[in-house]
Structures are given as structure tokens and as C-alpha cells.
Short mmCIF file of C-alpha atoms in Angstrom, two decimals:
data_model
loop_
_atom_site.label_atom_id
_atom_site.label_comp_id
_atom_site.label_asym_id
_atom_site.label_seq_id
_atom_site.Cartn_x
_atom_site.Cartn_y
_atom_site.Cartn_z
CA UNK S 1 41.62 20.39 32.97
CA UNK S 2 38.51 18.42 32.03
CA UNK S 3 38.92 15.85 34.80
CA UNK S 4 39.14 13.00 32.29
CA UNK S 5 42.51 11.23 32.35
CA UNK S 6 43.89 9.27 29.45
CA UNK S 7 47.07 7.22 29.47
CA UNK S 8 49.47 6.94 27.82
CA UNK S 9 49.71 10.28 26.02
CA UNK S 10 51.82 8.80 23.24
CA UNK S 11 52.22 5.25 22.03
CA UNK S 12 54.48 4.01 19.25
CA UNK S 13 54.19 0.42 18.14
CA UNK S 14 54.55 -1.83 15.13
CA UNK S 15 52.05 -3.35 12.75
CA UNK S 16 50.46 -6.53 14.02
CA UNK S 17 50.86 -5.57 17.66
CA UNK S 18 48.21 -5.05 20.34
CA UNK S 19 47.86 -2.02 22.61
CA UNK S 20 45.59 -0.93 25.44
CA UNK S 21 44.48 2.65 25.97
CA UNK S 22 43.15 3.65 29.36
CA UNK S 23 40.59 6.25 30.41
CA UNK S 24 39.56 7.43 33.86
CA UNK S 25 36.30 9.39 33.77
CA UNK S 26 35.43 12.46 35.81
CA UNK S 27 34.30 11.70 39.33
CA UNK S 28 30.61 10.85 39.30
CA UNK S 29 30.35 10.27 35.55
CA UNK S 30 28.87 6.90 34.63
CA UNK S 31 29.28 6.99 30.85
CA UNK S 32 32.49 6.68 28.88
CA UNK S 33 32.81 7.30 25.17
CA UNK S 34 35.69 6.52 22.81
CA UNK S 35 36.48 8.47 19.65
CA UNK S 36 39.11 8.09 16.95
CA UNK S 37 40.51 11.08 15.06
CA UNK S 38 42.69 10.45 12.06
CA UNK S 39 43.84 13.13 9.66
CA UNK S 40 41.39 12.27 6.91
CA UNK S 41 38.38 11.14 8.94
CA UNK S 42 37.62 13.72 11.58
CA UNK S 43 36.25 12.69 14.97
CA UNK S 44 34.66 9.25 14.67
CA UNK S 45 32.50 7.83 17.45
CA UNK S 46 33.60 4.30 18.34
CA UNK S 47 31.67 3.09 21.36
CA UNK S 48 29.84 4.16 24.53
CA UNK S 49 29.60 2.44 27.89
CA UNK S 50 27.22 3.26 30.69
CA UNK S 51 27.89 1.90 34.18
CA UNK S 52 29.77 -1.09 32.84
CA UNK S 53 27.41 -1.97 30.00
CA UNK S 54 27.83 -1.24 26.31
CA UNK S 55 25.24 1.34 25.33
CA UNK S 56 25.99 2.37 21.76
CA UNK S 57 28.33 1.31 19.03
CA UNK S 58 29.69 3.37 16.18
CA UNK S 59 32.31 2.70 13.55
CA UNK S 60 34.40 0.36 15.68
CA UNK S 61 36.42 -2.30 13.90
CA UNK S 62 36.18 -5.93 14.97
CA UNK S 63 39.89 -5.77 15.85
CA UNK S 64 39.02 -3.18 18.48
CA UNK S 65 37.27 -3.88 21.75
CA UNK S 66 36.51 -1.94 24.88
CA UNK S 67 35.21 -2.46 28.36
CA UNK S 68 34.24 -0.44 31.39
CA UNK S 69 35.24 -1.79 34.78
CA UNK S 70 33.35 -1.66 38.10
CA UNK S 71 35.39 1.38 39.16
CA UNK S 72 34.13 3.00 35.91
CA UNK S 73 37.48 3.35 34.21
CA UNK S 74 37.56 2.10 30.66
CA UNK S 75 40.07 0.46 28.36
CA UNK S 76 40.16 0.40 24.58
CA UNK S 77 42.06 -2.58 23.16
CA UNK S 78 43.40 -2.37 19.63
CA UNK S 79 44.80 -5.56 18.11
CA UNK S 80 46.44 -6.65 14.85
CA UNK S 81 47.37 -3.04 14.37
CA UNK S 82 47.65 -1.59 10.87
CA UNK S 83 49.27 1.60 9.65
CA UNK S 84 45.83 3.11 9.18
CA UNK S 85 45.10 2.78 12.90
CA UNK S 86 47.52 5.61 13.59
CA UNK S 87 45.35 8.34 15.07
CA UNK S 88 44.42 10.35 18.12
CA UNK S 89 42.11 8.42 20.40
CA UNK S 90 39.91 10.45 22.73
CA UNK S 91 37.90 9.37 25.68
CA UNK S 92 35.00 11.40 27.04
CA UNK S 93 32.79 11.00 30.07
CA UNK S 94 29.37 12.25 31.11
CA UNK S 95 26.54 11.53 33.48
CA UNK S 96 23.47 10.88 31.32
CA UNK S 97 21.19 10.99 34.33
CA UNK S 98 22.06 14.61 34.99
CA UNK S 99 20.02 17.42 33.47
CA UNK S 100 22.00 19.39 30.90
CA UNK S 101 24.35 16.48 30.24
CA UNK S 102 27.75 17.49 28.89
CA UNK S 103 30.56 15.34 27.58
CA UNK S 104 34.03 16.18 28.87
CA UNK S 105 36.98 15.00 26.84
CA UNK S 106 40.45 13.88 27.82
CA UNK S 107 43.58 15.12 26.11
CA UNK S 108 43.87 11.99 24.01
CA UNK S 109 46.35 9.22 23.25
CA UNK S 110 48.39 9.67 20.10
CA UNK S 111 48.94 6.24 18.56
CA UNK S 112 51.60 5.80 15.91
CA UNK S 113 51.79 2.44 14.14
CA UNK S 114 55.04 1.99 12.24
CA UNK C 1 21.09 11.25 13.70
CA UNK C 2 20.28 14.77 12.53
CA UNK C 3 22.65 16.13 9.90
CA UNK C 4 24.23 19.56 10.09
CA UNK C 5 25.63 22.00 7.57
CA UNK C 6 28.35 24.43 8.61
CA UNK C 7 30.70 26.62 6.59
CA UNK C 8 34.02 24.88 6.11
CA UNK C 9 36.00 27.89 7.26
CA UNK C 10 35.61 31.47 8.47
CA UNK C 11 37.89 34.34 9.38
CA UNK C 12 37.35 36.88 12.13
CA UNK C 13 39.35 39.91 13.24
CA UNK C 14 40.61 39.87 16.80
CA UNK C 15 38.27 41.77 19.12
CA UNK C 16 35.31 41.47 16.79
CA UNK C 17 32.31 39.20 17.21
CA UNK C 18 32.49 35.83 15.51
CA UNK C 19 29.14 34.55 14.29
CA UNK C 20 29.17 30.87 13.33
CA UNK C 21 26.04 29.56 11.59
CA UNK C 22 24.72 26.02 11.54
CA UNK C 23 21.80 24.45 9.69
CA UNK C 24 20.16 21.45 11.35
CA UNK C 25 16.85 21.22 9.54
CA UNK C 26 16.26 17.55 10.45
CA UNK C 27 16.70 18.03 14.19
CA UNK C 28 14.14 16.12 16.21
CA UNK C 29 12.01 17.58 18.99
CA UNK C 30 14.02 16.06 21.84
CA UNK C 31 17.46 16.93 20.48
CA UNK C 32 19.37 19.82 21.94
CA UNK C 33 21.81 21.89 19.90
CA UNK C 34 25.29 21.53 21.36
CA UNK C 35 28.40 23.43 20.35
CA UNK C 36 31.89 22.12 20.93
CA UNK C 37 35.24 23.33 19.73
CA UNK C 38 38.58 21.66 19.19
CA UNK C 39 41.77 23.64 19.41
CA UNK C 40 44.47 21.96 17.37
CA UNK C 41 44.77 18.28 18.44
CA UNK C 42 43.40 18.95 21.92
CA UNK C 43 40.31 17.22 23.25
CA UNK C 44 37.03 18.82 22.18
CA UNK C 45 35.74 21.43 24.61
CA UNK C 46 32.10 22.05 25.46
CA UNK C 47 30.93 25.59 24.74
CA UNK C 48 27.17 25.89 25.12
CA UNK C 49 23.89 24.15 24.36
CA UNK C 50 20.20 24.93 24.07
CA UNK C 51 16.85 23.42 23.19
CA UNK C 52 14.75 26.29 21.84
CA UNK C 53 15.57 29.36 23.86
CA UNK C 54 18.59 31.55 23.32
CA UNK C 55 21.37 30.87 25.79
CA UNK C 56 24.40 32.77 27.06
CA UNK C 57 27.30 31.76 29.24
CA UNK C 58 30.77 33.06 29.96
CA UNK C 59 32.10 31.70 26.69
CA UNK C 60 29.45 32.44 24.10
CA UNK C 61 25.85 33.09 23.13
CA UNK C 62 23.62 30.70 21.23
CA UNK C 63 20.76 31.91 19.07
CA UNK C 64 18.29 29.24 17.92
CA UNK C 65 15.64 30.07 15.33
CA UNK C 66 12.02 29.62 16.30
CA UNK C 67 11.61 26.64 13.96
CA UNK C 68 14.83 25.14 15.40
CA UNK C 69 16.18 24.46 11.94
CA UNK C 70 19.27 26.60 12.42
CA UNK C 71 21.37 28.26 15.07
CA UNK C 72 24.23 30.72 15.42
CA UNK C 73 27.06 30.62 17.91
CA UNK C 74 28.35 34.05 18.84
CA UNK C 75 31.77 34.67 20.34
CA UNK C 76 31.35 38.32 21.36
CA UNK C 77 35.00 39.40 21.38
CA UNK C 78 37.10 36.84 19.56
CA UNK C 79 40.73 36.41 20.60
CA UNK C 80 43.57 34.53 18.94
CA UNK C 81 42.97 31.69 21.41
CA UNK C 82 39.52 31.18 19.91
CA UNK C 83 41.10 29.86 16.70
CA UNK C 84 39.70 26.33 16.52
CA UNK C 85 37.28 24.02 14.72
CA UNK C 86 33.73 24.62 15.93
CA UNK C 87 31.16 21.83 15.84
CA UNK C 88 27.40 22.19 15.96
CA UNK C 89 25.84 18.91 17.10
CA UNK C 90 22.20 17.93 17.61
CA UNK C 91 22.30 15.73 20.68
CA UNK C 92 19.72 13.62 22.43
CA UNK C 93 20.89 13.62 26.04
CA UNK C 94 21.88 10.10 26.97
CA UNK C 95 22.69 9.27 23.37
CA UNK C 96 25.71 9.51 21.09
CA UNK C 97 27.53 12.77 20.34
CA UNK C 98 28.30 12.61 16.63
CA UNK C 99 30.73 15.15 15.20
CA UNK C 100 30.45 16.49 11.66
CA UNK C 101 33.11 18.42 9.79
CA UNK C 102 32.71 21.67 11.70
CA UNK C 103 33.82 25.20 10.87
CA UNK C 104 37.48 26.11 11.05
CA UNK C 105 37.54 29.59 12.60
CA UNK C 106 40.71 31.63 12.17
CA UNK C 107 40.98 34.71 14.35
CA UNK C 108 43.48 37.14 12.87
CA UNK C 109 45.29 40.05 14.53
#
């Protein structure tokens, strides 16, 4: 158990809909990262938050948004869903201020857009 | 971000050492070499990391060349549960962890 909690584990929805994925980081970790893994793309970095502020952005679509709340949990919002958004979405957390920083990953949310 | 080159796939016999190479010739001076693995559809798992010295922990050993342009991850006694995709990632602590294609390691009985 990595200590990072992601909910829900599975999500099935229809095209055009909007969903919210939730991530609770490990206790003490200030950074949250979101990744998307589809069959043909590998693990793609989407976005990073540090203590509530956006720190780095990757290949995140404009239809996707994220935020990190004061209690440090994070949500990834996916809107106007398309078939191609079907993927595993992983959250990771770390404490960048700690020497020998390591990212710990959750078990993911499997999103299926039908 | 530094680019890496890893074999697409490798096989290893159960109980033998698995040696996974990685080239990272464009690594910058403040980037560590991190190794992660992903067992089918699970979240990636941290294995080990190093800057310029060789490192060992309970999971693996990491050998980094003196010029830091390449490294080798060693699983000393591979088991079937070590079958996974292994990623070598240059990482600037505090920055983004960017995954490449990795090496698919198959451990066979």
C-alpha cells in the first residue's frame, strides 16, 4: 500500500459527460501529480500541484482541469468526454522539500467512456 | 528533460540476476537517475535512485557509470513477481517525473 488513495477505482460514463477523479496524498506529502495511461500512449504526465498551487503542466487537454485543496487532496475534472479519454488515471504524491524525494503512486482510476 | 534509451523487452530466468541497461547521455548535473517499475496496470512502484554513486537497497542495485551517461539496474535473484515494465528516469528533485517507454522484463520459470 503506497498510502495514496484514489477514488473511484472504476468509472463508466458516456461521451459528452463530465467526471471528477479524486486523490488523497500520503500524509505529509505536499505535491500531487496526475498521469494518464492509455493503451497506445504510455504514462503521460498531466499536471503537478504543490501545496495548493499549480507547479508544472504537461500534456493536459483544455477540457481537463485539476485543483489541490487546502487539505491537500486533489481532484481531476474531465469534461466533454470523448472515447479517446478512456484510460487509467494515476495520482502520485511526494514531498519535494525532503531529501531523496520519491513519488508514490495510487492504484489508479480506470475510466471507460462509452 | 533528459531522454533515455532502454531495450524494449528482455527475458530473464527465474532465480538469475536481471540486468536492465539504460542510456541517459543528456542527463544534467543535478538530475538523479530514478528507476520505477509497473506491474500490469498497477500504479508505478519506486525501486531505487542515485546521483553518481552506486546504490543498493532491499529491492535492487543501481550501477551508474562514472560519466553518468548510462546506468544498470540489477535485480539479483529475479522472481516471477518481478515481471513488469521497468522505467529509467532522470529526475530533478522537485520537478516532473517523465516516463519513457521502459523495458518490459519477462521472468520465466
